[in-house]
PDB file of C-alpha atoms in Angstrom:
ATOM      1  CA  MET F   1      16.360 -10.835 -12.218  1.00  0.00           C
ATOM      2  CA  SER F   2      13.571  -9.290 -14.190  1.00  0.00           C
ATOM      3  CA  ASN F   3      13.034  -5.565 -14.306  1.00  0.00           C
ATOM      4  CA  LEU F   4      11.931  -4.123 -10.956  1.00  0.00           C
ATOM      5  CA  PRO F   5      10.370  -0.662 -10.991  1.00  0.00           C
ATOM      6  CA  THR F   6      12.353   1.395  -8.468  1.00  0.00           C
ATOM      7  CA  GLU F   7       9.391   3.634  -7.554  1.00  0.00           C
ATOM      8  CA  LEU F   8       7.596   0.670  -5.979  1.00  0.00           C
ATOM      9  CA  LYS F   9       7.998  -0.875  -2.539  1.00  0.00           C
ATOM     10  CA  TYR F  10       8.172  -4.644  -2.111  1.00  0.00           C
ATOM     11  CA  ALA F  11       7.296  -7.262   0.486  1.00  0.00           C
ATOM     12  CA  ALA F  12       9.361 -10.356   1.218  1.00  0.00           C
ATOM     13  CA  SER F  13       6.220 -12.354   0.338  1.00  0.00           C
ATOM     14  CA  HIS F  14       6.557 -11.094  -3.295  1.00  0.00           C
ATOM     15  CA  GLU F  15       3.912  -8.379  -3.438  1.00  0.00           C
ATOM     16  CA  TRP F  16       4.578  -4.875  -4.779  1.00  0.00           C
ATOM     17  CA  ILE F  17       3.047  -1.655  -3.484  1.00  0.00           C
ATOM     18  CA  ARG F  18       2.699   1.651  -5.352  1.00  0.00           C
ATOM     19  CA  ASP F  19       2.089   4.762  -3.236  1.00  0.00           C
ATOM     20  CA  ASN F  20      -0.487   6.692  -5.267  1.00  0.00           C
ATOM     21  CA  GLY F  21       0.271   9.898  -3.348  1.00  0.00           C
ATOM     22  CA  ASP F  22      -3.346  10.425  -2.298  1.00  0.00           C
ATOM     23  CA  GLY F  23      -3.546   8.205   0.777  1.00  0.00           C
ATOM     24  CA  THR F  24      -4.085   5.080  -1.335  1.00  0.00           C
ATOM     25  CA  VAL F  25      -1.768   2.345  -2.555  1.00  0.00           C
ATOM     26  CA  THR F  26      -2.031  -0.150  -5.391  1.00  0.00           C
ATOM     27  CA  LEU F  27      -1.020  -3.762  -4.725  1.00  0.00           C
ATOM     28  CA  GLY F  28      -0.033  -6.618  -7.001  1.00  0.00           C
ATOM     29  CA  ILE F  29       2.412  -9.495  -7.202  1.00  0.00           C
ATOM     30  CA  THR F  30       5.911  -9.220  -8.572  1.00  0.00           C
ATOM     31  CA  ASP F  31       7.241 -10.514 -11.852  1.00  0.00           C
ATOM     32  CA  PHE F  32       9.242 -13.088  -9.878  1.00  0.00           C
ATOM     33  CA  ALA F  33       6.057 -14.309  -8.166  1.00  0.00           C
ATOM     34  CA  GLN F  34       4.119 -14.685 -11.411  1.00  0.00           C
ATOM     35  CA  GLU F  35       7.065 -16.542 -12.992  1.00  0.00           C
ATOM     36  CA  GLN F  36       7.088 -18.975 -10.070  1.00  0.00           C
ATOM     37  CA  LEU F  37       3.330 -19.524 -10.357  1.00  0.00           C
ATOM     38  CA  GLY F  38       3.215 -20.087 -14.100  1.00  0.00           C
ATOM     39  CA  ASP F  39       0.120 -19.360 -16.170  1.00  0.00           C
ATOM     40  CA  VAL F  40      -2.453 -17.607 -13.964  1.00  0.00           C
ATOM     41  CA  VAL F  41      -5.972 -18.947 -14.564  1.00  0.00           C
ATOM     42  CA  PHE F  42      -8.015 -17.339 -11.752  1.00  0.00           C
ATOM     43  CA  VAL F  43      -7.769 -14.475  -9.277  1.00  0.00           C
ATOM     44  CA  GLU F  44      -9.954 -14.270  -6.178  1.00  0.00           C
ATOM     45  CA  LEU F  45     -10.350 -10.536  -5.620  1.00  0.00           C
ATOM     46  CA  PRO F  46     -11.029  -9.040  -2.182  1.00  0.00           C
ATOM     47  CA  GLU F  47     -14.343  -7.303  -1.540  1.00  0.00           C
ATOM     48  CA  VAL F  48     -14.453  -3.525  -1.816  1.00  0.00           C
ATOM     49  CA  GLY F  49     -14.927  -2.141   1.681  1.00  0.00           C
ATOM     50  CA  ARG F  50     -12.990  -4.962   3.360  1.00  0.00           C
ATOM     51  CA  GLU F  51     -10.554  -3.868   6.061  1.00  0.00           C
ATOM     52  CA  VAL F  52      -7.215  -5.689   5.955  1.00  0.00           C
ATOM     53  CA  SER F  53      -4.233  -5.642   8.279  1.00  0.00           C
ATOM     54  CA  ALA F  54      -0.605  -5.772   7.228  1.00  0.00           C
ATOM     55  CA  GLY F  55       0.344  -9.422   6.746  1.00  0.00           C
ATOM     56  CA  GLU F  56      -3.250 -10.604   6.288  1.00  0.00           C
ATOM     57  CA  GLU F  57      -4.185 -12.816   3.328  1.00  0.00           C
ATOM     58  CA  PHE F  58      -6.569 -10.846   1.120  1.00  0.00           C
ATOM     59  CA  SER F  59      -6.526 -12.564  -2.276  1.00  0.00           C
ATOM     60  CA  VAL F  60      -5.710 -15.861  -3.952  1.00  0.00           C
ATOM     61  CA  VAL F  61      -4.030 -16.276  -7.321  1.00  0.00           C
ATOM     62  CA  GLU F  62      -4.471 -19.671  -8.966  1.00  0.00           C
ATOM     63  CA  SER F  63      -2.251 -20.934 -11.741  1.00  0.00           C
ATOM     64  CA  VAL F  64      -1.924 -24.156 -13.676  1.00  0.00           C
ATOM     65  CA  LYS F  65       0.711 -25.180 -11.095  1.00  0.00           C
ATOM     66  CA  ALA F  66      -0.599 -23.950  -7.735  1.00  0.00           C
ATOM     67  CA  ALA F  67      -2.793 -21.597  -5.754  1.00  0.00           C
ATOM     68  CA  SER F  68      -1.014 -18.897  -3.804  1.00  0.00           C
ATOM     69  CA  ASP F  69      -2.274 -16.636  -1.036  1.00  0.00           C
ATOM     70  CA  ILE F  70      -1.593 -12.944  -1.565  1.00  0.00           C
ATOM     71  CA  TYR F  71      -0.898 -10.849   1.521  1.00  0.00           C
ATOM     72  CA  ALA F  72      -1.594  -7.213   2.283  1.00  0.00           C
ATOM     73  CA  SER F  73       1.782  -5.593   2.886  1.00  0.00           C
ATOM     74  CA  VAL F  74       0.079  -2.658   4.586  1.00  0.00           C
ATOM     75  CA  GLY F  75      -3.228  -2.240   6.357  1.00  0.00           C
ATOM     76  CA  GLY F  76      -6.235  -0.379   5.083  1.00  0.00           C
ATOM     77  CA  GLU F  77      -9.605  -0.523   3.368  1.00  0.00           C
ATOM     78  CA  VAL F  78     -10.043  -2.041  -0.084  1.00  0.00           C
ATOM     79  CA  VAL F  79     -11.378   0.832  -2.204  1.00  0.00           C
ATOM     80  CA  GLU F  80     -11.041  -0.687  -5.686  1.00  0.00           C
ATOM     81  CA  VAL F  81     -10.320  -4.052  -7.305  1.00  0.00           C
ATOM     82  CA  ASN F  82      -9.044  -4.799 -10.793  1.00  0.00           C
ATOM     83  CA  GLU F  83     -12.213  -6.171 -12.378  1.00  0.00           C
ATOM     84  CA  GLN F  84     -10.280  -6.949 -15.593  1.00  0.00           C
ATOM     85  CA  LEU F  85      -8.695  -9.896 -13.787  1.00  0.00           C
ATOM     86  CA  GLN F  86     -12.083 -11.676 -13.656  1.00  0.00           C
ATOM     87  CA  ASP F  87     -12.078 -12.167 -17.431  1.00  0.00           C
ATOM     88  CA  SER F  88      -8.330 -11.858 -18.056  1.00  0.00           C
ATOM     89  CA  PRO F  89      -6.345 -13.300 -15.123  1.00  0.00           C
ATOM     90  CA  GLU F  90      -3.383 -13.679 -17.502  1.00  0.00           C
ATOM     91  CA  LEU F  91      -2.795  -9.915 -17.115  1.00  0.00           C
ATOM     92  CA  ILE F  92      -0.829 -10.844 -13.997  1.00  0.00           C
ATOM     93  CA  ASN F  93       1.579 -12.816 -16.205  1.00  0.00           C
ATOM     94  CA  GLU F  94       1.637 -10.327 -19.059  1.00  0.00           C
ATOM     95  CA  SER F  95       1.896  -7.081 -17.070  1.00  0.00           C
ATOM     96  CA  PRO F  96       2.453  -7.734 -13.347  1.00  0.00           C
ATOM     97  CA  PHE F  97       3.461  -4.150 -12.523  1.00  0.00           C
ATOM     98  CA  ALA F  98       0.841  -2.326 -14.603  1.00  0.00           C
ATOM     99  CA  GLU F  99      -2.315  -3.976 -15.976  1.00  0.00           C
ATOM    100  CA  GLY F 100      -2.059  -6.928 -13.553  1.00  0.00           C
ATOM    101  CA  TRP F 101      -2.590  -4.992 -10.309  1.00  0.00           C
ATOM    102  CA  ILE F 102      -4.975  -6.647  -7.836  1.00  0.00           C
ATOM    103  CA  CYS F 103      -6.474  -3.928  -5.647  1.00  0.00           C
ATOM    104  CA  LYS F 104      -6.173  -0.456  -4.200  1.00  0.00           C
ATOM    105  CA  LEU F 105      -6.221   0.235  -0.477  1.00  0.00           C
ATOM    106  CA  LYS F 106      -6.899   3.406   1.479  1.00  0.00           C
ATOM    107  CA  LEU F 107      -3.958   3.335   3.884  1.00  0.00           C
ATOM    108  CA  ALA F 108      -4.657   2.991   7.593  1.00  0.00           C
ATOM    109  CA  ASP F 109      -1.089   4.029   8.518  1.00  0.00           C
ATOM    110  CA  ALA F 110       1.290   5.480   5.917  1.00  0.00           C
ATOM    111  CA  ALA F 111       4.223   4.704   8.230  1.00  0.00           C
ATOM    112  CA  GLU F 112       3.785   1.004   7.326  1.00  0.00           C
ATOM    113  CA  LEU F 113       5.254   1.824   3.906  1.00  0.00           C
ATOM    114  CA  ASP F 114       8.601   2.506   5.603  1.00  0.00           C
ATOM    115  CA  ALA F 115       8.894  -1.149   6.647  1.00  0.00           C
ATOM    116  CA  LEU F 116       8.767  -2.407   3.049  1.00  0.00           C
ATOM    117  CA  LEU F 117      11.722  -3.290   0.831  1.00  0.00           C
ATOM    118  CA  SER F 118      13.262  -1.134  -1.880  1.00  0.00           C
ATOM    119  CA  ALA F 119      13.669  -2.649  -5.349  1.00  0.00           C
ATOM    120  CA  GLU F 120      17.361  -3.243  -4.605  1.00  0.00           C
ATOM    121  CA  ASP F 121      16.662  -4.947  -1.266  1.00  0.00           C
ATOM    122  CA  TYR F 122      13.922  -7.082  -2.813  1.00  0.00           C
ATOM    123  CA  ALA F 123      16.225  -8.134  -5.668  1.00  0.00           C
ATOM    124  CA  GLU F 124      18.838  -9.226  -3.105  1.00  0.00           C
ATOM    125  CA  ARG F 125      16.222 -11.246  -1.199  1.00  0.00           C
ATOM    126  CA  VAL F 126      15.067 -12.997  -4.411  1.00  0.00           C
ATOM    127  CA  ALA F 127      18.671 -13.748  -5.380  1.00  0.00           C
ATOM    128  CA  GLU F 128      19.172 -15.422  -1.996  1.00  0.00           C
ATOM    129  CA  GLU F 129      16.071 -17.577  -2.573  1.00  0.00           C
ATOM    130  CA  GLY F 130      17.226 -18.565  -6.053  1.00  0.00           C
TER     131      GLY F 130
END
């Protein structure tokens, strides 16, 4: 399995979540997810100000192989989107855990972070899928 940053939390639906420590989180898709998609050619970003609930589809990532819904692993308000993805969607392939982030949310309930997977648990889940 590819390198999984241990400071992140993960969802079974292959999104990662970084707690920014200021009541916001950054969301993106995992290296495993981008490998499964192939070359990303378009990212539909959510609107700033949109309220999302945990488990709700908030973005779409399109690749040469498929389009995939991206789900909010926690609820909150979209406070920032990664505008770089409009011109360079390949950042998701090149740097899924850094430059390829999708959006930042202001958390509605920080306790939702506790329900997410650790890097180790996520790696086990991916291994079972493989």
